[in-house]
mmCIF file of C-alpha atoms in Angstrom:
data_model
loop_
_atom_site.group_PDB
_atom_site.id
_atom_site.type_symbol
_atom_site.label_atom_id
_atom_site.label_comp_id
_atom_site.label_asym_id
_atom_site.label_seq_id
_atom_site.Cartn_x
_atom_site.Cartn_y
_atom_site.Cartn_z
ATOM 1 C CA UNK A 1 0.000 0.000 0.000
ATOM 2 C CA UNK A 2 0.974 3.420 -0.517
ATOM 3 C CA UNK A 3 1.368 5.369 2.682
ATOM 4 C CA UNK A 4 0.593 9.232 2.900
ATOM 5 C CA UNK A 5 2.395 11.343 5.626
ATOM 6 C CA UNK A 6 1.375 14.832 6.066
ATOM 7 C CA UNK A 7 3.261 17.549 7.840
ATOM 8 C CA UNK A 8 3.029 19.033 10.225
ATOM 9 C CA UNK A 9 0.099 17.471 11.912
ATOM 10 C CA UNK A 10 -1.511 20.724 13.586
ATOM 11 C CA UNK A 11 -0.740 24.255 12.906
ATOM 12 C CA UNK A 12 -1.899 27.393 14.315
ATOM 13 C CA UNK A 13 -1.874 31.339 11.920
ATOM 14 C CA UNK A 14 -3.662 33.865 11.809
ATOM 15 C CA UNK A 15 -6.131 34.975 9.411
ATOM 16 C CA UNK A 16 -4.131 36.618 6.576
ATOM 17 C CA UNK A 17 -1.280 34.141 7.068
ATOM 18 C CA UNK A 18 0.412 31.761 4.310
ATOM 19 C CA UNK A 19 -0.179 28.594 4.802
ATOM 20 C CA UNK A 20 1.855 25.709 3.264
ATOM 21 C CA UNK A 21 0.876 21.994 4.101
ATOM 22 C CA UNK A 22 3.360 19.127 2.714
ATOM 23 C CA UNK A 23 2.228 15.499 1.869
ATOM 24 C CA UNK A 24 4.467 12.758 1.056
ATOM 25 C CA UNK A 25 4.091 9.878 -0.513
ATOM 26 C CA UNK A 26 5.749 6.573 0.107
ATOM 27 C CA UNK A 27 6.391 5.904 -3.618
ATOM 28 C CA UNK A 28 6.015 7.407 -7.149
ATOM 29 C CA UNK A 29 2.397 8.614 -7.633
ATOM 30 C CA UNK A 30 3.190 11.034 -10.508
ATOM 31 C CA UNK A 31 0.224 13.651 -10.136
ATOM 32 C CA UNK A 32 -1.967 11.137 -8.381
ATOM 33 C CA UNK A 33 -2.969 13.369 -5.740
ATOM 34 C CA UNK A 34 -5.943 14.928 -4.103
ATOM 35 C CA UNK A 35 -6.458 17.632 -1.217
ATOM 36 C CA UNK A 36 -9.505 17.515 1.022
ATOM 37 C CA UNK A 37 -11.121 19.869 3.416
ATOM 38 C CA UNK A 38 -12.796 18.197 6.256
ATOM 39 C CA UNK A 39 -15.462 20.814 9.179
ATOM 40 C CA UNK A 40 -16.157 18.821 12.261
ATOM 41 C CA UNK A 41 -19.839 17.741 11.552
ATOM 42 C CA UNK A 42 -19.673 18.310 8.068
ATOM 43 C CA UNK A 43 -18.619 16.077 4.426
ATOM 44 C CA UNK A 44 -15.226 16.417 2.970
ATOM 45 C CA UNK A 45 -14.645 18.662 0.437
ATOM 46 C CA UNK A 46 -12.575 18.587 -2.224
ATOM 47 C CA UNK A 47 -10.502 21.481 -3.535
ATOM 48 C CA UNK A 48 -7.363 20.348 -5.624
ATOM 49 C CA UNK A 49 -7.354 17.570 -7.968
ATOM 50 C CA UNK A 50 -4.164 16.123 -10.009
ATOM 51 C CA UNK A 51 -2.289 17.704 -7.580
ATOM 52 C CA UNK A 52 -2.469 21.065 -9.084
ATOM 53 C CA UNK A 53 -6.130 21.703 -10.603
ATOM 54 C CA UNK A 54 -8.738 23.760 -8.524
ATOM 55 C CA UNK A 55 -12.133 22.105 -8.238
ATOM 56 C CA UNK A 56 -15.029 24.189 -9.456
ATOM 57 C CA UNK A 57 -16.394 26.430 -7.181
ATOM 58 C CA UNK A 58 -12.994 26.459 -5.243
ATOM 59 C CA UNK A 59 -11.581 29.818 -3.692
ATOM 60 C CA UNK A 60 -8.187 30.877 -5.870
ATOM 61 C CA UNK A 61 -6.008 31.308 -2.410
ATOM 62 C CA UNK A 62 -5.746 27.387 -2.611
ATOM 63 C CA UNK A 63 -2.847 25.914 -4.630
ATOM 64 C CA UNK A 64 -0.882 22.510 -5.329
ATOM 65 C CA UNK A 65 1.803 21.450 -6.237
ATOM 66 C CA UNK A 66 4.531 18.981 -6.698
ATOM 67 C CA UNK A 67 4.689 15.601 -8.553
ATOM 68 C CA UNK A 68 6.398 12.377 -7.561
ATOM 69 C CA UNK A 69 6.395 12.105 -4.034
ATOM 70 C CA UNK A 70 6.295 15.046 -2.840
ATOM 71 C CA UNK A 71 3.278 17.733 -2.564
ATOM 72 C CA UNK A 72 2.453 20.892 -1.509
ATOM 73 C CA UNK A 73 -1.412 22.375 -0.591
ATOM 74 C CA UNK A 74 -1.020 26.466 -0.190
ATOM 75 C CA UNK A 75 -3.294 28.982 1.396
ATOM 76 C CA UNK A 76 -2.140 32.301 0.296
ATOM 77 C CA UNK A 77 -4.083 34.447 2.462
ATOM 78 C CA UNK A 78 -5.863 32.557 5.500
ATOM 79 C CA UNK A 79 -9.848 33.545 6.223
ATOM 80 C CA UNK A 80 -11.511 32.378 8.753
ATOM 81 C CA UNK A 81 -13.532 30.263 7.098
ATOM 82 C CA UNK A 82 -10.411 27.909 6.238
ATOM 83 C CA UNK A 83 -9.887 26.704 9.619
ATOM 84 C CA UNK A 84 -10.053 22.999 9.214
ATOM 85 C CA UNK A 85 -8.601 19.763 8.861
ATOM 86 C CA UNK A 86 -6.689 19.068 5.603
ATOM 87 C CA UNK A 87 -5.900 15.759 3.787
ATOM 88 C CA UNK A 88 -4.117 14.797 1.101
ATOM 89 C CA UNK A 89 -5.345 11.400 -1.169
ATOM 90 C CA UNK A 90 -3.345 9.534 -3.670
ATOM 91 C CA UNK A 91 -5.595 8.055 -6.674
ATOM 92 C CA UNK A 92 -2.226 6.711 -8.400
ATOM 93 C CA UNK A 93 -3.104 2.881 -7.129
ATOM 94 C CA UNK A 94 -5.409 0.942 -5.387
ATOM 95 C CA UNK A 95 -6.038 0.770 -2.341
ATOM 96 C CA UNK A 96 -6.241 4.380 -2.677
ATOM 97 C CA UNK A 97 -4.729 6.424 0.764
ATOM 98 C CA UNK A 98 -5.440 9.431 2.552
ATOM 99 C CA UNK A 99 -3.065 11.222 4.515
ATOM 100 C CA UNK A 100 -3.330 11.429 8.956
ATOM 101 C CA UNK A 101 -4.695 15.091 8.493
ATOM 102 C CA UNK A 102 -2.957 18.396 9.149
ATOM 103 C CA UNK A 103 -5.124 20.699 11.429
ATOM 104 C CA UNK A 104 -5.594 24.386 11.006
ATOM 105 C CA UNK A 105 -6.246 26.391 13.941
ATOM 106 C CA UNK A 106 -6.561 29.740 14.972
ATOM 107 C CA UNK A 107 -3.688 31.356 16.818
ATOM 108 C CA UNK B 1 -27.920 17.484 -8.574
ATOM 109 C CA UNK B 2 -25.986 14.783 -7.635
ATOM 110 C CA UNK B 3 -26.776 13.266 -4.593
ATOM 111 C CA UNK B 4 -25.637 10.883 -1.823
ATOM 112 C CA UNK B 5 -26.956 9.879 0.952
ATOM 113 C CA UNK B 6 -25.608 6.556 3.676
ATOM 114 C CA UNK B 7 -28.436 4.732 5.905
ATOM 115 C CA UNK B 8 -28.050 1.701 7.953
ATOM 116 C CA UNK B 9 -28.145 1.274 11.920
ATOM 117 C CA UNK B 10 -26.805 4.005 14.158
ATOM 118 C CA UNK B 11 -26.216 1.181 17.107
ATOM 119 C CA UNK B 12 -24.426 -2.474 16.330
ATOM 120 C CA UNK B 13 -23.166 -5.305 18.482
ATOM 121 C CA UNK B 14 -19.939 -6.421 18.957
ATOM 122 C CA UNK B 15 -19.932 -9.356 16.302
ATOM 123 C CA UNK B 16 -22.246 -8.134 14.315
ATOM 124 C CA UNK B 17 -22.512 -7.731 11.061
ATOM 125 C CA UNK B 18 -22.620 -3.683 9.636
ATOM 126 C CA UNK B 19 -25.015 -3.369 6.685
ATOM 127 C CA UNK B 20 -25.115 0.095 5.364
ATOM 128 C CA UNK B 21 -26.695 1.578 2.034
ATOM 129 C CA UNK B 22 -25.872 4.472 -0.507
ATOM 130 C CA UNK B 23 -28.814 5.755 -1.960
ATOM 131 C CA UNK B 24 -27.559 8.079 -5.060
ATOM 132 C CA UNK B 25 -28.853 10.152 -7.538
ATOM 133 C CA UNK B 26 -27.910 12.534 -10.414
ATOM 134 C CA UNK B 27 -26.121 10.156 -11.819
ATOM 135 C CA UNK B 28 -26.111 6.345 -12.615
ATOM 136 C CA UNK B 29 -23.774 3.935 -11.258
ATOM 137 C CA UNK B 30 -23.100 2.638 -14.541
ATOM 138 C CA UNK B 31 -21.257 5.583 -16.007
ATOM 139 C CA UNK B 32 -18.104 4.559 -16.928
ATOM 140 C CA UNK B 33 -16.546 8.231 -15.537
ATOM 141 C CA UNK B 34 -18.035 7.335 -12.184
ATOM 142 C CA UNK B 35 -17.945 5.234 -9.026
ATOM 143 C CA UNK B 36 -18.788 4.811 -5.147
ATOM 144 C CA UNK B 37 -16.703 4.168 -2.060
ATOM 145 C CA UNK B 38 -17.068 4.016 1.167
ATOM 146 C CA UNK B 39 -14.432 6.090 3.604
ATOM 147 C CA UNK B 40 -14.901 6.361 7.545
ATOM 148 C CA UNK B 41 -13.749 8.740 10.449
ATOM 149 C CA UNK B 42 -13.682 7.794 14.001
ATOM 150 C CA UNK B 43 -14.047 10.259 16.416
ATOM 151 C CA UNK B 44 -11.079 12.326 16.580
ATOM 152 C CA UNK B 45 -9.029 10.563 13.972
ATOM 153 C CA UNK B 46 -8.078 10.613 10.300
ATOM 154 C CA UNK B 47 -10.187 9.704 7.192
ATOM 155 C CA UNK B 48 -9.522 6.249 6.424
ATOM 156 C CA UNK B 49 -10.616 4.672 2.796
ATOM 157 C CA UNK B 50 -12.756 1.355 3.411
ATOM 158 C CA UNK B 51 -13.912 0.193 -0.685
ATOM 159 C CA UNK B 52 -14.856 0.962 -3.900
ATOM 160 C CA UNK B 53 -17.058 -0.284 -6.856
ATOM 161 C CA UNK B 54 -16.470 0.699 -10.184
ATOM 162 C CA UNK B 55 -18.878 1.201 -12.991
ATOM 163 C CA UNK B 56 -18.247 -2.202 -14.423
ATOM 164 C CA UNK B 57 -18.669 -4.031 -10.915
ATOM 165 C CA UNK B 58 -14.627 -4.336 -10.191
ATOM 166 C CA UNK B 59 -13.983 -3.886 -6.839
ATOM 167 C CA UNK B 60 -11.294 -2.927 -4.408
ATOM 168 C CA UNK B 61 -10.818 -3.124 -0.909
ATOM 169 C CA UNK B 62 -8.288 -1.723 2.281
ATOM 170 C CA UNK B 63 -5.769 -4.177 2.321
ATOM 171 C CA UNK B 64 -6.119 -4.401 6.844
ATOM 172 C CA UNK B 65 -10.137 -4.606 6.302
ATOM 173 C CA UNK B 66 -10.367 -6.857 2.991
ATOM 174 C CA UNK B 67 -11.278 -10.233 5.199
ATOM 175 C CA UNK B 68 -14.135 -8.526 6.696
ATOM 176 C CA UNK B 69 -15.744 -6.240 3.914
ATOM 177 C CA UNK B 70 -18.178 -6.185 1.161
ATOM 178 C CA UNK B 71 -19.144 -3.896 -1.528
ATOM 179 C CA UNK B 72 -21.716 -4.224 -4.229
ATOM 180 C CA UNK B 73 -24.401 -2.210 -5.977
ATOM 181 C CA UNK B 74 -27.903 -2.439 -7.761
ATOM 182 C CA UNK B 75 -27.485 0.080 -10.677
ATOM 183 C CA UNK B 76 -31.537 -0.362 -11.130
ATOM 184 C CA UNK B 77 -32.310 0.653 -7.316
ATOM 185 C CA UNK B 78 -29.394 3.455 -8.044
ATOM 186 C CA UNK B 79 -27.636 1.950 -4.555
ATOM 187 C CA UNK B 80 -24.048 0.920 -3.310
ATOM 188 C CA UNK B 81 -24.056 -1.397 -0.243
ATOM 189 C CA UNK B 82 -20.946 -1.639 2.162
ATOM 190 C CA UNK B 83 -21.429 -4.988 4.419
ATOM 191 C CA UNK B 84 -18.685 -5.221 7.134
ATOM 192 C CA UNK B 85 -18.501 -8.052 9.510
ATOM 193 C CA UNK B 86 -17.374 -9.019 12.980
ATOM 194 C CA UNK B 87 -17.635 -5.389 14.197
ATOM 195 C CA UNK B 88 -16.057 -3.861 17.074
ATOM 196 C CA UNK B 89 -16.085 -0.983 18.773
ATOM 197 C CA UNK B 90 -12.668 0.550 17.435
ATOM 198 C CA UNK B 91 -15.082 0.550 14.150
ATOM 199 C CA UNK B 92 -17.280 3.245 15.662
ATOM 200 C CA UNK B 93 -17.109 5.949 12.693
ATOM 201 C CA UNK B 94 -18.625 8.044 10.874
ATOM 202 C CA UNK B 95 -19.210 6.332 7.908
ATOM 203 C CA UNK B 96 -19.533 8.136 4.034
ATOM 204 C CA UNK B 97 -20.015 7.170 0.849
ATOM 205 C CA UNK B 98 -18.917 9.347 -2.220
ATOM 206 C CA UNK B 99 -18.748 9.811 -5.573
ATOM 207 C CA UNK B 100 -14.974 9.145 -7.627
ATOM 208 C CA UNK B 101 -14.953 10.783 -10.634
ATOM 209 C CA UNK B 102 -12.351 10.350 -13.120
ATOM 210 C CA UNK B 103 -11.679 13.290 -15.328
ATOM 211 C CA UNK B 104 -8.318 13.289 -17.647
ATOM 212 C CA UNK B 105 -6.767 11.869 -15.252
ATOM 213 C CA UNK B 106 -7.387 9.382 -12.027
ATOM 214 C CA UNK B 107 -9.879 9.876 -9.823
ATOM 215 C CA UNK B 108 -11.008 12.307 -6.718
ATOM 216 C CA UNK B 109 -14.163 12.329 -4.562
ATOM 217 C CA UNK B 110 -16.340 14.967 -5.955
ATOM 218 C CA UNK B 111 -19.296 14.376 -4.071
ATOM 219 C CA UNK B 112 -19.799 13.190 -0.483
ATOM 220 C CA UNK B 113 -22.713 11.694 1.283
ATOM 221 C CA UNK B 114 -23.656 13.615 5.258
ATOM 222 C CA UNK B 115 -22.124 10.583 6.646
ATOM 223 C CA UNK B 116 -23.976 8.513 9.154
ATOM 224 C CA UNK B 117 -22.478 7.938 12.806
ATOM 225 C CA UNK B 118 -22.440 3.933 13.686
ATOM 226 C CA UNK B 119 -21.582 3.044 17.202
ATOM 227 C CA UNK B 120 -20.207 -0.251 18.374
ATOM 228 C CA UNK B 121 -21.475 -1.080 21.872
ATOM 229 C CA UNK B 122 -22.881 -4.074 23.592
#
């Protein structure tokens, strides 16, 4: 299986901060990789697919990148409403993987 | 509008057996773009991927729960059912199903069920 590791785990900024989250994976999953934003109480959604493309509806402030193994999720300008749990998701082979979660708090 | 929504029991026995169903619509289950799987969240703790189906009824499962799940659907009732045996109450979670979607490239879960909460407790 492919494992996911996410750093850090929990982070706390302020609203206007960057934000940079960092996924690795435990092999080669080329682009294979999806970032999820998880509410307490509420459904995952999803904001960058193919490590790199925005999903529709999804503010521009969010960004991916990286290829490989390694992959970045960025929030350019924190708001408040992006205080939340983050995971990363490989698609690249079954049994598909999420990462342990990197929390966003407030500081 | 695409749709998902999970039902099954909110309380099971140690030992029992977990049936739960995935009632979707706004799209049908055998669209060759599309599938269902089933992911979970215990209280407090990470998202963890459980099984898929895809449109042409090949299935995959987490390699630590393979022994003790099941996945099929009924494309005519437009449903996706997740059995899961020998429960225990490190399986309390909630449970969701959602939609992969594969675009140009592999997939990503576009749409998500509410989730329903299932408690393990004798």
């Amino acid at each position: 299986d492919i494992q996911m590791t996410q750093s850090p785990s929990s982070l706390s900024a302020s609203v206007g901060d960057r934000v940079t989250i960092t996924c690795r994976a435990s092999q080669t999953i080329s682009t294979s990789l999806n970032w999820y934003q998880k509410k307490p109480g509420k459904a995952p959604k999803v904001l960058i697919y193919d490590a790199f493309t925005l999903h529709s509806g999804v503010p521009s402030r969010f960004s991916g990148s990286g290829s490989g193994t390694d992959f970045t999720l960025t929030i350019s300008s924190l708001q408040l409403e992006d205080f939340a749990t983050y995971y990363c998701q490989q698609s690249y082979s079954t049994p598909w993987t999420f990462g342990q979660g990197t929390k966003v708090e407030i500081k | 509008q695409v749709t998902l929504k999970e039902s099954g029991p909110v309380l099971v026995k140690p030992t029992e057996t977990l049936t739960l169903t995935c009632t979707v619509s706004g799209f049908s289950l055998s669209n060759a773009r599309m599938g269902v799987s089933w992911i979970r969240q215990p209280p407090g703790k990470a998202l963890e991927w459980l099984a898929h189906i895809f449109s042409n009824d090949e299935k995959s499962y987490s390699t630590s729960l393979k022994s003790r799940l099941t996945i099929s659907k009924d494309t005519s009732k437009s449903q996706v059912v997740l059995t899961m045996t020998n429960m225990d109450p490190v399986d309390t979670a909630t449970y969701y199903c959602a939609r992969s979607y594969y675009g140009d490239s592999l997939p990503y879960f576009d749409y998500w069920g509410q989730g329903t909460l299932v408690t393990v407790s004798s």
